[in-house]
Tab-separated table of C-alpha atoms and ligand atoms in Angstrom:
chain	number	residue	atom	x	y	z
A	172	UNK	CA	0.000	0.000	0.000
A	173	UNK	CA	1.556	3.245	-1.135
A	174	UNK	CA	2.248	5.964	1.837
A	175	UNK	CA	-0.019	8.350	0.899
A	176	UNK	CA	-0.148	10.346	4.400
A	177	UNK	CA	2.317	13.117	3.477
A	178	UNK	CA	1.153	15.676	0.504
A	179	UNK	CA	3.372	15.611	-2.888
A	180	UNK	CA	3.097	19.169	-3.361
A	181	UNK	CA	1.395	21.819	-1.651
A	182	UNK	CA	-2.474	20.773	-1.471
A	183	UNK	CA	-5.382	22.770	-3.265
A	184	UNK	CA	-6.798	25.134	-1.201
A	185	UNK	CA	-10.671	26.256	-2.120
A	186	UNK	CA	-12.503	28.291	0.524
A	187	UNK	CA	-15.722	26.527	0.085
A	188	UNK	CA	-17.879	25.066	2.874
A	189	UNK	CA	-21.388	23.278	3.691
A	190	UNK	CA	-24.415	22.084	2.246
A	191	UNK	CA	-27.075	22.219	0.749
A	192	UNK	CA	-26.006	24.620	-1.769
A	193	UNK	CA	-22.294	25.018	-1.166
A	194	UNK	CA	-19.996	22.253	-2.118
A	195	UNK	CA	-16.798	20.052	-0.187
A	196	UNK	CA	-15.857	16.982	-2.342
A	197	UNK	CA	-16.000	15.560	1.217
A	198	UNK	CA	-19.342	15.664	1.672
A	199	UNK	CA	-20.657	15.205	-1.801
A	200	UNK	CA	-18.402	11.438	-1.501
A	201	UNK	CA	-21.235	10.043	1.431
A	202	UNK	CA	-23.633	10.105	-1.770
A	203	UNK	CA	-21.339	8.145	-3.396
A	204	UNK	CA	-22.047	4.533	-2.369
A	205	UNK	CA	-19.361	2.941	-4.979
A	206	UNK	CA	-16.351	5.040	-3.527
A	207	UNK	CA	-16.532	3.547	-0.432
A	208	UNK	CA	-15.544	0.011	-2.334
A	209	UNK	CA	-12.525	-1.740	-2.707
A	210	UNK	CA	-10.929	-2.381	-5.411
A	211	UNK	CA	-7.621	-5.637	-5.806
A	212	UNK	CA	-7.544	-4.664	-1.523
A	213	UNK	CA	-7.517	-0.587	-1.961
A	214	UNK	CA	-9.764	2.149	-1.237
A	215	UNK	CA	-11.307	2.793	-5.178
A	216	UNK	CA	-9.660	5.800	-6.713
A	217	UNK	CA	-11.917	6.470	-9.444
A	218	UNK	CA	-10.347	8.423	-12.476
A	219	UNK	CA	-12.314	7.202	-15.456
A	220	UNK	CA	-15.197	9.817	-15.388
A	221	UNK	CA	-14.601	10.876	-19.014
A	222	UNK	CA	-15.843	7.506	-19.338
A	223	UNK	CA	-18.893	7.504	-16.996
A	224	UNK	CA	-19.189	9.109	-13.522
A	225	UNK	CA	-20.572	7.378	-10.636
A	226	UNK	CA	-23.746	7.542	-9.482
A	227	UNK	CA	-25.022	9.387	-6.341
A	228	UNK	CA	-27.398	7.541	-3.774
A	229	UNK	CA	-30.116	10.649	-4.690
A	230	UNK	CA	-30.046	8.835	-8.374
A	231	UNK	CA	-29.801	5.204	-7.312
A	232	UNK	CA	-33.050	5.850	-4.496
A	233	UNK	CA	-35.266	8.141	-7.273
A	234	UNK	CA	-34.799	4.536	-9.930
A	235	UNK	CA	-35.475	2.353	-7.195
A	236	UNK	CA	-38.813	4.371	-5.658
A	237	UNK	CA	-40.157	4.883	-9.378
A	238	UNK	CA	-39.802	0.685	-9.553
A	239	UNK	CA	-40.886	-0.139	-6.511
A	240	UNK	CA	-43.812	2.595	-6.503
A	241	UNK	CA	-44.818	4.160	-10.226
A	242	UNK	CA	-43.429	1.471	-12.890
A	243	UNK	CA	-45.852	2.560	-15.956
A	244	UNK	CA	-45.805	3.071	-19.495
A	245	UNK	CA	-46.408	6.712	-20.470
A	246	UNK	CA	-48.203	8.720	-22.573
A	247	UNK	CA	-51.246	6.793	-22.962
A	248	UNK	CA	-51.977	6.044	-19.782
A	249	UNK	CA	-55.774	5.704	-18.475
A	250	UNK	CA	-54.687	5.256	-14.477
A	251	UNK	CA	-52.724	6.999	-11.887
A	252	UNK	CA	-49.611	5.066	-12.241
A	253	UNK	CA	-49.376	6.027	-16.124
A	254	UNK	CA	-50.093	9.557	-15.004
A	255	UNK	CA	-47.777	9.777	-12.598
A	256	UNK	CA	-44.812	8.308	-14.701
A	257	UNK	CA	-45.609	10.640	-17.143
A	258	UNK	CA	-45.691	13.403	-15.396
A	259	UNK	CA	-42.350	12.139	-13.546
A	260	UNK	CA	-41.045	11.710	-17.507
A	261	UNK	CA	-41.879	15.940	-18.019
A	262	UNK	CA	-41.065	16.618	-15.115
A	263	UNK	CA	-37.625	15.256	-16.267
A	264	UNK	CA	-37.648	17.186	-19.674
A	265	UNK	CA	-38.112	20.221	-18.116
A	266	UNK	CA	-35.369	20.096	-15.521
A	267	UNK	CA	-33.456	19.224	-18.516
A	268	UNK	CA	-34.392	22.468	-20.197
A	269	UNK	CA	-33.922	24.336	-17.196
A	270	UNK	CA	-30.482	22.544	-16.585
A	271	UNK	CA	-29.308	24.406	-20.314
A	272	UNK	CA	-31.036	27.579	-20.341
A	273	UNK	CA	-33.156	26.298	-22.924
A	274	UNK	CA	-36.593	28.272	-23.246
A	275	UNK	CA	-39.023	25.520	-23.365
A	276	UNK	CA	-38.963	21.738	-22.555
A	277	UNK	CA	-40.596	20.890	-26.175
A	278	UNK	CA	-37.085	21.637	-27.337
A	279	UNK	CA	-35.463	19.136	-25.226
A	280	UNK	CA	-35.565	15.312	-27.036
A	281	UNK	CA	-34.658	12.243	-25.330
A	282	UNK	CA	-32.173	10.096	-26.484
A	283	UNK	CA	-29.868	7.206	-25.815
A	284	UNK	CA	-26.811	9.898	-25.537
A	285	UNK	CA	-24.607	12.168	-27.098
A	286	UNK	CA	-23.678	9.573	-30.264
A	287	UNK	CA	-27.778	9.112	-30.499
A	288	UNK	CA	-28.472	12.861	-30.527
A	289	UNK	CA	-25.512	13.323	-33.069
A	290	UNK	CA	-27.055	10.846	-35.695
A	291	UNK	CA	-30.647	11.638	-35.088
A	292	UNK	CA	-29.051	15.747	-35.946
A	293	UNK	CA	-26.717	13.762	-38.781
A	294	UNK	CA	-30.166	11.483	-40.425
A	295	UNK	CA	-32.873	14.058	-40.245
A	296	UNK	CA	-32.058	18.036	-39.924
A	297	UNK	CA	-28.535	16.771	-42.522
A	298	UNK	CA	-30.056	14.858	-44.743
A	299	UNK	CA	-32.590	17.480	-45.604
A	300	UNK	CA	-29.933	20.723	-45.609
A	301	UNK	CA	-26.921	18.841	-46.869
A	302	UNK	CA	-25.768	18.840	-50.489
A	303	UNK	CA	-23.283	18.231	-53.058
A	304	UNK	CA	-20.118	20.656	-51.792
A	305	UNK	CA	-21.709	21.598	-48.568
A	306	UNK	CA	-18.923	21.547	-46.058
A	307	UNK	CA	-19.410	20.251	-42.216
A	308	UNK	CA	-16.402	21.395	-40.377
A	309	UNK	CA	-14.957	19.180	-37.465
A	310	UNK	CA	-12.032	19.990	-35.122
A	311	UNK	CA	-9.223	17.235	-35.036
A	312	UNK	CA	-10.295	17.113	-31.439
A	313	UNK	CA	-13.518	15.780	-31.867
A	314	UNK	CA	-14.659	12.080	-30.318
A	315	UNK	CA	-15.310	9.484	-33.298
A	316	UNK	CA	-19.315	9.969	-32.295
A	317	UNK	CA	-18.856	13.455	-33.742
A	318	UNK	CA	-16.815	12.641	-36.626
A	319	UNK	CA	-18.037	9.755	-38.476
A	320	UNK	CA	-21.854	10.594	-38.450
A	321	UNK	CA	-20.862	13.416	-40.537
A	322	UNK	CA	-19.089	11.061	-42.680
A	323	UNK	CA	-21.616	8.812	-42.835
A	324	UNK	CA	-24.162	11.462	-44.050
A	325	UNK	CA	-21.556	13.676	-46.637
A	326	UNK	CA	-21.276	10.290	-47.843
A	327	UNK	CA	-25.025	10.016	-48.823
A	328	UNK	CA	-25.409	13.429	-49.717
A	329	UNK	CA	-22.135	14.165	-51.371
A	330	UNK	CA	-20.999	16.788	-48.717
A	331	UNK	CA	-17.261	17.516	-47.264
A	332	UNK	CA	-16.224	16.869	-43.218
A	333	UNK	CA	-13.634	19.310	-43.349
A	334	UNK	CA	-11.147	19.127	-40.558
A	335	UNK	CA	-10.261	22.195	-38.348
A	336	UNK	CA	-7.021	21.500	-37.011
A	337	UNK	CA	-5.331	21.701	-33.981
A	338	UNK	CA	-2.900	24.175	-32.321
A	339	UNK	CA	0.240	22.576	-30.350
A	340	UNK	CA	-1.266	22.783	-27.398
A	341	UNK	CA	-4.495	21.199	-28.269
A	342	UNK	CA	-6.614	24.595	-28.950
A	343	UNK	CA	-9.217	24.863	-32.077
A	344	UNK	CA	-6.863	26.847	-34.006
A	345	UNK	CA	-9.024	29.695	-34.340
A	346	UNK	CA	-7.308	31.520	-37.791
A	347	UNK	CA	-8.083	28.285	-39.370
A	348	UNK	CA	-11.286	27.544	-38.378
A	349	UNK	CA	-11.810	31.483	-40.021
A	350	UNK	CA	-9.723	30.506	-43.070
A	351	UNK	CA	-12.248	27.592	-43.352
A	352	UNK	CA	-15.675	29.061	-42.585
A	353	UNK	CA	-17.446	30.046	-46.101
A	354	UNK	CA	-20.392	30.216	-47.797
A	355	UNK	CA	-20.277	26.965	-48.402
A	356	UNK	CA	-20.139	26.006	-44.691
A	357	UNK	CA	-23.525	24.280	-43.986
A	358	UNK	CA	-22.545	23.026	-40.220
A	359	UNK	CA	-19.866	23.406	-37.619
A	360	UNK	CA	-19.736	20.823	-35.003
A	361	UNK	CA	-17.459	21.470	-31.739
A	362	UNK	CA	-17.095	19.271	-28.208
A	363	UNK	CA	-17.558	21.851	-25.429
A	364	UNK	CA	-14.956	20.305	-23.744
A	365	UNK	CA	-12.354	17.906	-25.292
A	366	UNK	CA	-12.564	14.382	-23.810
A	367	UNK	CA	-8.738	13.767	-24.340
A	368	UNK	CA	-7.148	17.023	-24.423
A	369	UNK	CA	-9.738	18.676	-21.838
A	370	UNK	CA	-9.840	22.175	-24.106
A	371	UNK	CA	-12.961	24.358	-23.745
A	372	UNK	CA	-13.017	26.034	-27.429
A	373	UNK	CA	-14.708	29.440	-27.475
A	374	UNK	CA	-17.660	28.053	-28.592
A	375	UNK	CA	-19.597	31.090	-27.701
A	376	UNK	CA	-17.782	33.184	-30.245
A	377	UNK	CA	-17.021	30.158	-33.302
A	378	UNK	CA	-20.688	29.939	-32.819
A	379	UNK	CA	-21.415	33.528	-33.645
A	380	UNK	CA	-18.704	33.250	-36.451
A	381	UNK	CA	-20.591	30.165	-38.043
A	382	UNK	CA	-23.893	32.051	-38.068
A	383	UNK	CA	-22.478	35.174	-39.776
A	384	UNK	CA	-21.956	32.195	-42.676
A	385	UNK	CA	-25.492	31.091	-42.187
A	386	UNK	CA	-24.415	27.916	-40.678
A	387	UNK	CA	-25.861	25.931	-38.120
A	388	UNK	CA	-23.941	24.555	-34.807
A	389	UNK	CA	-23.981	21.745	-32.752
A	390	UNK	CA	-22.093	21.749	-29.583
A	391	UNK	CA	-21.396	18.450	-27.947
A	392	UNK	CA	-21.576	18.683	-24.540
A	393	UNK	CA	-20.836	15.613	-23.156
A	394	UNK	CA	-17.895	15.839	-21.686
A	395	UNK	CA	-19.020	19.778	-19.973
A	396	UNK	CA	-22.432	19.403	-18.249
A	397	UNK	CA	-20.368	17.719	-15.248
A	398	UNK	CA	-17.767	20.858	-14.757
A	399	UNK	CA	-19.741	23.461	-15.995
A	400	UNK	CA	-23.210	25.401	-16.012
A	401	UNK	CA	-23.941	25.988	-19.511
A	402	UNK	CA	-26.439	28.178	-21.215
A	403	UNK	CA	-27.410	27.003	-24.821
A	404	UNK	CA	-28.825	30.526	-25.484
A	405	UNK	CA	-25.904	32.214	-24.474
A	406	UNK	CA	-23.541	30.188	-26.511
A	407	UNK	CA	-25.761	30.571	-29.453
A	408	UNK	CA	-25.501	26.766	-30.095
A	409	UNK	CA	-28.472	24.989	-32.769
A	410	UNK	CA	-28.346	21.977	-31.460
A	411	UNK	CA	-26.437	20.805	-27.520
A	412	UNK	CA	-25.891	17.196	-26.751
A	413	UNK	CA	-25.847	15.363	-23.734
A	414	UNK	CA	-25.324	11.927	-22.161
A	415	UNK	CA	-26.458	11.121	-18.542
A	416	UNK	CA	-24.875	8.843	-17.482
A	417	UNK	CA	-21.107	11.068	-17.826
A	418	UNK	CA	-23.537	13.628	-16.022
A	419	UNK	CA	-24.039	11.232	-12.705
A	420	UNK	CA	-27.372	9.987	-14.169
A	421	UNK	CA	-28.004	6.429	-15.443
A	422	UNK	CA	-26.764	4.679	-18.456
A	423	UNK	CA	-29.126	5.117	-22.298
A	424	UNK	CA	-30.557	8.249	-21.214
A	425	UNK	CA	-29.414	11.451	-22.897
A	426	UNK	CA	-30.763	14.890	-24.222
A	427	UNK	CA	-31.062	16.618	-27.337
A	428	UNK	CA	-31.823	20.716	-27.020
A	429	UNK	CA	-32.687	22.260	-30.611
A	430	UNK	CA	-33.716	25.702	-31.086
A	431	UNK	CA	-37.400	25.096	-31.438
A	432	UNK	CA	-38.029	26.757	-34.974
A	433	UNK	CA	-35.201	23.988	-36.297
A	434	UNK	CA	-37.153	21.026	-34.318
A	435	UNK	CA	-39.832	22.167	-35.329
A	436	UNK	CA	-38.728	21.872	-38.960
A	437	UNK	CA	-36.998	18.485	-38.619
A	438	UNK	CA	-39.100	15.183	-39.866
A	439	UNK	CA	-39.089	12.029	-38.051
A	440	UNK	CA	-35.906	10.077	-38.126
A	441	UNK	CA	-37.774	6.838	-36.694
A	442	UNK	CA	-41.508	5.277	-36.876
A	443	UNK	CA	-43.382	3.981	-34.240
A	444	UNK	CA	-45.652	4.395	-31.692
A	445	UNK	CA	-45.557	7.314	-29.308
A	446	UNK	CA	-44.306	9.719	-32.462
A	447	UNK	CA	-47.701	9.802	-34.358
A	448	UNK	CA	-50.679	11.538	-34.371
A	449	UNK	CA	-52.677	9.149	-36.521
A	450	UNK	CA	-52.011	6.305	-38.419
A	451	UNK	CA	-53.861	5.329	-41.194
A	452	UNK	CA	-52.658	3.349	-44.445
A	453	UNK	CA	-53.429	6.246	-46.787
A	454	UNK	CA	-51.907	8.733	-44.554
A	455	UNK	CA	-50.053	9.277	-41.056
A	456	UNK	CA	-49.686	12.276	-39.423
A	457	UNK	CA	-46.644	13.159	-36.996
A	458	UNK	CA	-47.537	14.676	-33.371
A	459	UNK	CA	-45.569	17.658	-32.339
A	460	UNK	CA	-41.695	17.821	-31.574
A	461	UNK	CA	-40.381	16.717	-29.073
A	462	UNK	CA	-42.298	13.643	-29.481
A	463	UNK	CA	-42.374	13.439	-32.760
A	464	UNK	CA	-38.704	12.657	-32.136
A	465	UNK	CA	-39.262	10.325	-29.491
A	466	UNK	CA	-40.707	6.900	-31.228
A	467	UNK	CA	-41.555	4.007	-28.847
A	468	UNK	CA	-41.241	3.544	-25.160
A	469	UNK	CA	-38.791	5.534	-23.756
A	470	UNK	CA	-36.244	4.804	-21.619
A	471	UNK	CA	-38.450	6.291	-18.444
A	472	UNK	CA	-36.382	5.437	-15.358
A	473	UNK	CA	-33.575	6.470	-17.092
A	474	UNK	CA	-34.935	9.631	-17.245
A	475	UNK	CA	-36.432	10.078	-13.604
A	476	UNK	CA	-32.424	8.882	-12.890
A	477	UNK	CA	-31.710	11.646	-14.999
A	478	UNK	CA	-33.812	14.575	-13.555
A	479	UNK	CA	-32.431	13.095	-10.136
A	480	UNK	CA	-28.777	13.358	-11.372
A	481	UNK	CA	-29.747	17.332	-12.122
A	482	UNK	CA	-31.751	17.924	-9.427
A	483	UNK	CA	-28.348	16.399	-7.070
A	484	UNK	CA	-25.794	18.538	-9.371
A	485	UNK	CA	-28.197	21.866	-9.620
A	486	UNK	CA	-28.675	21.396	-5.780
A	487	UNK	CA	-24.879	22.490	-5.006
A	488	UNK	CA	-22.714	25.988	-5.345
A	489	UNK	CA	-21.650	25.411	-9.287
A	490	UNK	CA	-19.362	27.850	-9.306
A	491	UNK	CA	-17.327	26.443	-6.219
A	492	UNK	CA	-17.837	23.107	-7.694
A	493	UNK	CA	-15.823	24.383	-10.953
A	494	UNK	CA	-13.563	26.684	-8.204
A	495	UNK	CA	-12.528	23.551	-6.798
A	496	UNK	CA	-11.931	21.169	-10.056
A	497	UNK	CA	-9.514	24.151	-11.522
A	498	UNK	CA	-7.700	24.004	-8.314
A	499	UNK	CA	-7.872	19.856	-7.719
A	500	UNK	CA	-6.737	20.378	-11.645
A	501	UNK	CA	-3.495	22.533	-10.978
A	502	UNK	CA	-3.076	20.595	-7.951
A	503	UNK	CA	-2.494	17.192	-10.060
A	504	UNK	CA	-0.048	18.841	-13.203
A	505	UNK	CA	2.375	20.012	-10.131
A	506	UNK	CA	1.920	16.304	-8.830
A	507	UNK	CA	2.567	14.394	-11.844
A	508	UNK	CA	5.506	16.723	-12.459
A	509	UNK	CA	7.011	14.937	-10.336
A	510	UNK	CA	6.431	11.375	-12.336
A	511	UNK	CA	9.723	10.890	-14.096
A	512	UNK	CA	9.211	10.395	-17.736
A	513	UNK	CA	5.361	10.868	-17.328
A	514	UNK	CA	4.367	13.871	-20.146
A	515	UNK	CA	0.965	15.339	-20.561
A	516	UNK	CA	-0.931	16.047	-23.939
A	517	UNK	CA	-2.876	19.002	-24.037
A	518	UNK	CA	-2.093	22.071	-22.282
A	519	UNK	CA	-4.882	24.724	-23.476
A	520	UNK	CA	-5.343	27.290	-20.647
A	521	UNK	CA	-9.295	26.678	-20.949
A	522	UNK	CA	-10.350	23.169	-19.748
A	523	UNK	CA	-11.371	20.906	-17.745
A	524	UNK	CA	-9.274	18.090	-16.036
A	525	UNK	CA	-8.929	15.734	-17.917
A	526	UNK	CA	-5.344	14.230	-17.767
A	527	UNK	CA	-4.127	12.772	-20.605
A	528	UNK	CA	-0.405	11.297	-20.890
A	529	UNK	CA	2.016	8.735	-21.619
A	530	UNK	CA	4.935	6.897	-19.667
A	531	UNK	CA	8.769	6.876	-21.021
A	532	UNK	CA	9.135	2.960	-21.193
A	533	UNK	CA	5.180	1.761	-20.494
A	534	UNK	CA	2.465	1.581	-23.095
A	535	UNK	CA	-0.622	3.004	-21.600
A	536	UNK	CA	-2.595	-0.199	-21.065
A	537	UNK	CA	0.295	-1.898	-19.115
A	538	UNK	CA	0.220	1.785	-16.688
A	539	UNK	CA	-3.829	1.399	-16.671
A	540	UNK	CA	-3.232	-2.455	-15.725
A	541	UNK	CA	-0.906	-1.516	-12.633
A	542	UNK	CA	-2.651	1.354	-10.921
A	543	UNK	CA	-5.706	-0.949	-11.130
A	544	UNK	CA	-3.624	-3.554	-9.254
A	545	UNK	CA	-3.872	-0.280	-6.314
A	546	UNK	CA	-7.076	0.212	-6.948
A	547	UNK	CA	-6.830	3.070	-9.268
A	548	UNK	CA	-9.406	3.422	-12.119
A	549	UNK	CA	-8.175	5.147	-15.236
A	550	UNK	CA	-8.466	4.879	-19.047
A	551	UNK	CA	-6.278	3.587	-21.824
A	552	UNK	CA	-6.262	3.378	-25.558
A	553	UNK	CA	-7.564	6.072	-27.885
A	554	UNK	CA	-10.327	7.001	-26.484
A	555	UNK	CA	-12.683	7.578	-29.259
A	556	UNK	CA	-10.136	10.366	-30.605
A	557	UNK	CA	-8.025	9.019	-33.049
A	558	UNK	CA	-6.952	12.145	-34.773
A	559	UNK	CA	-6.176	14.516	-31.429
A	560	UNK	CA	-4.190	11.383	-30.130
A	561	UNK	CA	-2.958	11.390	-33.736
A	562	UNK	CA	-2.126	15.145	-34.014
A	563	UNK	CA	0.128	13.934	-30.826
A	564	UNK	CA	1.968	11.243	-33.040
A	565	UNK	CA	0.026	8.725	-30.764
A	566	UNK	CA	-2.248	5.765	-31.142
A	567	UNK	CA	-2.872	5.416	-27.465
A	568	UNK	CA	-2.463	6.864	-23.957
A	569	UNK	CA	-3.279	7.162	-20.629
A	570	UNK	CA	-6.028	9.609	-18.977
A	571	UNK	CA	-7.005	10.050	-15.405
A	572	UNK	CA	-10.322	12.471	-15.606
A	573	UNK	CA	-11.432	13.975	-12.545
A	574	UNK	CA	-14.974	14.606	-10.912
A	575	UNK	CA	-16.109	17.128	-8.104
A	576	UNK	CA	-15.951	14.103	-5.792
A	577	UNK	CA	-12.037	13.634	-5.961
A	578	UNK	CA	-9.707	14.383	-3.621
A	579	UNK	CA	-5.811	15.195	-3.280
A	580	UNK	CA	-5.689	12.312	-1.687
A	581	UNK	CA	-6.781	10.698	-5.199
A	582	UNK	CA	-4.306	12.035	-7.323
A	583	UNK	CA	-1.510	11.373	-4.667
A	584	UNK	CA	-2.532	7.690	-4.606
A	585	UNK	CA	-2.236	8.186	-8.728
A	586	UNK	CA	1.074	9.801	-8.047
A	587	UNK	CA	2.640	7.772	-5.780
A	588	UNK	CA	1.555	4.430	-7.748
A	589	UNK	CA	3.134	5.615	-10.955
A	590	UNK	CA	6.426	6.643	-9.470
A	591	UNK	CA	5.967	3.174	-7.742
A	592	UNK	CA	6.063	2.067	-11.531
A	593	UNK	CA	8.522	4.058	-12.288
A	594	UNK	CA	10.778	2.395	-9.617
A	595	UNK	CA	9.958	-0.991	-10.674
A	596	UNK	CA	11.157	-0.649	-13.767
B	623	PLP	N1	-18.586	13.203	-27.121
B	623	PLP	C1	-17.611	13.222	-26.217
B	623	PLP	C2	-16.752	14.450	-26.089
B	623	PLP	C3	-17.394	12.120	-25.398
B	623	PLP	O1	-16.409	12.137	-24.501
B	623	PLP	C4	-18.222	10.984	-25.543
B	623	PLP	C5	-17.994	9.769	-24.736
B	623	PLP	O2	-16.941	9.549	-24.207
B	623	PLP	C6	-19.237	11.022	-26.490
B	623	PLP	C7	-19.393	12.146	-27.256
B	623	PLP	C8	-20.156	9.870	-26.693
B	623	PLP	O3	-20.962	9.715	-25.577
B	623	PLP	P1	-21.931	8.460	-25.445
B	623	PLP	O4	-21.079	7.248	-25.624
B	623	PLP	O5	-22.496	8.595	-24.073
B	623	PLP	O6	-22.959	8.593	-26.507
């Protein structure tokens, strides 16, 4: 077991106290059931939340009441139960809408997560505006679920992905992205926060760029919602993406916002019940967006997880949550400093902390393999992001991503078992 009692380097300090509605990691860890696990005979250092975050007992109790009390189909229901699921199920949409500034919960759609909300953008609102040398432009830094979508639909309709590369230090590079922006520019895709390099772009203002070329945006925001309040009206973004479950909610429940008089606009992308008005063999008719994006039974616990998860996140002092990842975030590049020949990819002074780097003389899966052995959870590989690892001159790497509910203590037990590797070598 690695000595972890004495600090590495002088420990974060953030003046931020109590709840409800101020914020210690300390305290938000009790509503953590899984951190309190071991993991190969040590306390669980979890550092894969780029992956998924863990899930807070406010989340886990809201599935298991609405199972145990309400289980219904919704929508159609004739009974209590139905109307109280459904209601639960709005209830959800709304906090949703509330939780990104949008203006109305009929421009929030539910979907499986980020990749689902890209496609469903990708099948219906770019098949019918996308043309032969229409141009989609996609930062190197993108993950693959906002990458080949595109490709898959310029294939169809004979438009260009055009790349929009990458500055050394893993920043949009902004004259490019100008350079690149014409009238042919139809859409502009960009992650609000990169999940291997950790940049925050300025989406706000490549947004309002974009538009003065009459294209649209979509901002994928899967990686953000955690760190971050955001407000889709402020950034000017056409469509936002989310994913619960990397936003403390369950697993196949995410969110779609689109600015209502696009939605509105946008046909089906799949048939099936809940999405119609009528059906009749001579002619269908579509009920109103959001459903009308919504076909079949939705994924309704995953959503009362979901308005739990924002209801839990909303419920604390956001701005000393983000306060206190910056600082856990500086707090962990002076640590790993001190890794001998650890190096980090990705140094934009905007973003969040996500920690991506390799080892002189590992490959990343054999450093992933032994801080598991101490019971330390991070990520290996490529992480969905070929070409930023690529723009690196790397296939794979490491990446330790950090939540509000990590500690110093964390990264010192990340610390102290690579140097431990280090030694062993
Ligand atoms: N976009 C980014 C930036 C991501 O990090 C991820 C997942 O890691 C996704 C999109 C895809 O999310 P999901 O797999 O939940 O659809």
């Amino acid at each position: 077991m690695p000595d972890v009692s004495a600090p590495l380097v002088p420990r974060p300090s953030v003046g931020v106290q109590g709840r409800p509605g101020g914020f210690t990691a300390e305290s938000v860890r009790q509503d953590f059931p899984v951190l309190h696990r071991t993991v190969n005979g040590h306390p669980l250092v979890w550092l894969d939340n780029a992956a998924t975050t863990q899930k807070p007992r406010q989340v886990i109790e809201a599935l298991t009441a609405y199972y145990s009390t309400a289980n219904s189909n919704i929508h159609r229901g004739a009974h209590t139960m139905a109307r109280e699921a459904t209601e639960a199920y709005e209830a959800g949409r709304a906090a949703v809408a509330d939780f990104l500034g949008a203006p109305s919960p009929d421009d929030v759609v539910f979907v499986r997560g980020t990749t689902e909300a890209v496609n469903l953008v990708a099948q219906t609102w770019g098949r019918a505006h996308l043309g032969p040398g229409d141009d989609i432009l996609v930062p190197v830094l993108e993950h693959h679920s906002n990458i080949v979508p595109w490709q898959l639909i310029a294939k169809e309709t004979r438009a260009r992905v055009v790349p929009v590369p990458l500055t050394r230090n893993g920043e949009i590079d902004q004259d490019a992205y100008a350079d690149l922006l014409s009238a042919r520019t139809r859409l502009v895709v960009i992650s609000h926060a990169s999940n291997v390099l950790g940049t925050v772009p300025p989406v706000k203002e490549m947004t309002a760029l974009a538009h003065r070329y009459g294209a649209r945006v979509l901002v994928d925001g899967a990686q953000a919602v955690a760190h971050f309040p955001v407000d889709v009206l402020d950034l000017g973004a056409d469509f936002y993406a989310l994913s619960g479950h990397k936003l403390f909610a369950p697993t196949g429940i995410g969110a779609l916002y689109t600015r209502q008089e696009i939605l509105a606009g946008m046909a089906p992308w799949q048939g099936g019940g809940n999405m119609i008005e009528s059906v009749d063999f001579g002619k269908t008719t579509f009920a109103a967006v959001p459903h009308r994006m919504e076909a079949g039974t939705g994924h309704i616990s995953g959503v009362i997880g979901l308005l739990a998860a924002v209801n839990w996140l909303t419920s604390l002092d956001r701005a000393a949550v983000a306060a206190y990842e910056d600082a856990l975030m500086s707090y962990a590049l002076q640590a790993l400093a001190t890794v001998p020949g650890l190096e980090l990819i990705g140094s934009a002074p905007d973003r969040i902390a996500v920690l991506t780097f390799t080892l002189a003389g590992h490959d990343p899966a054999t450093v992933a393999d032994w801080l598991d052995r101490d019971g330390i959870a991070v990520r290996a590989g490529h992480h969905c992001a070929q070409p930023a690892l690529a723009h690196y001159g790397l296939e794979s790497a490491a990446r330790a991503s950090l939540a509000l509910y990590n500690t110093s203590d964390d990264v010192d037990r990340l610390v102290t078992s690579l140097r431990g590797l280090q030694a062993s070598a």
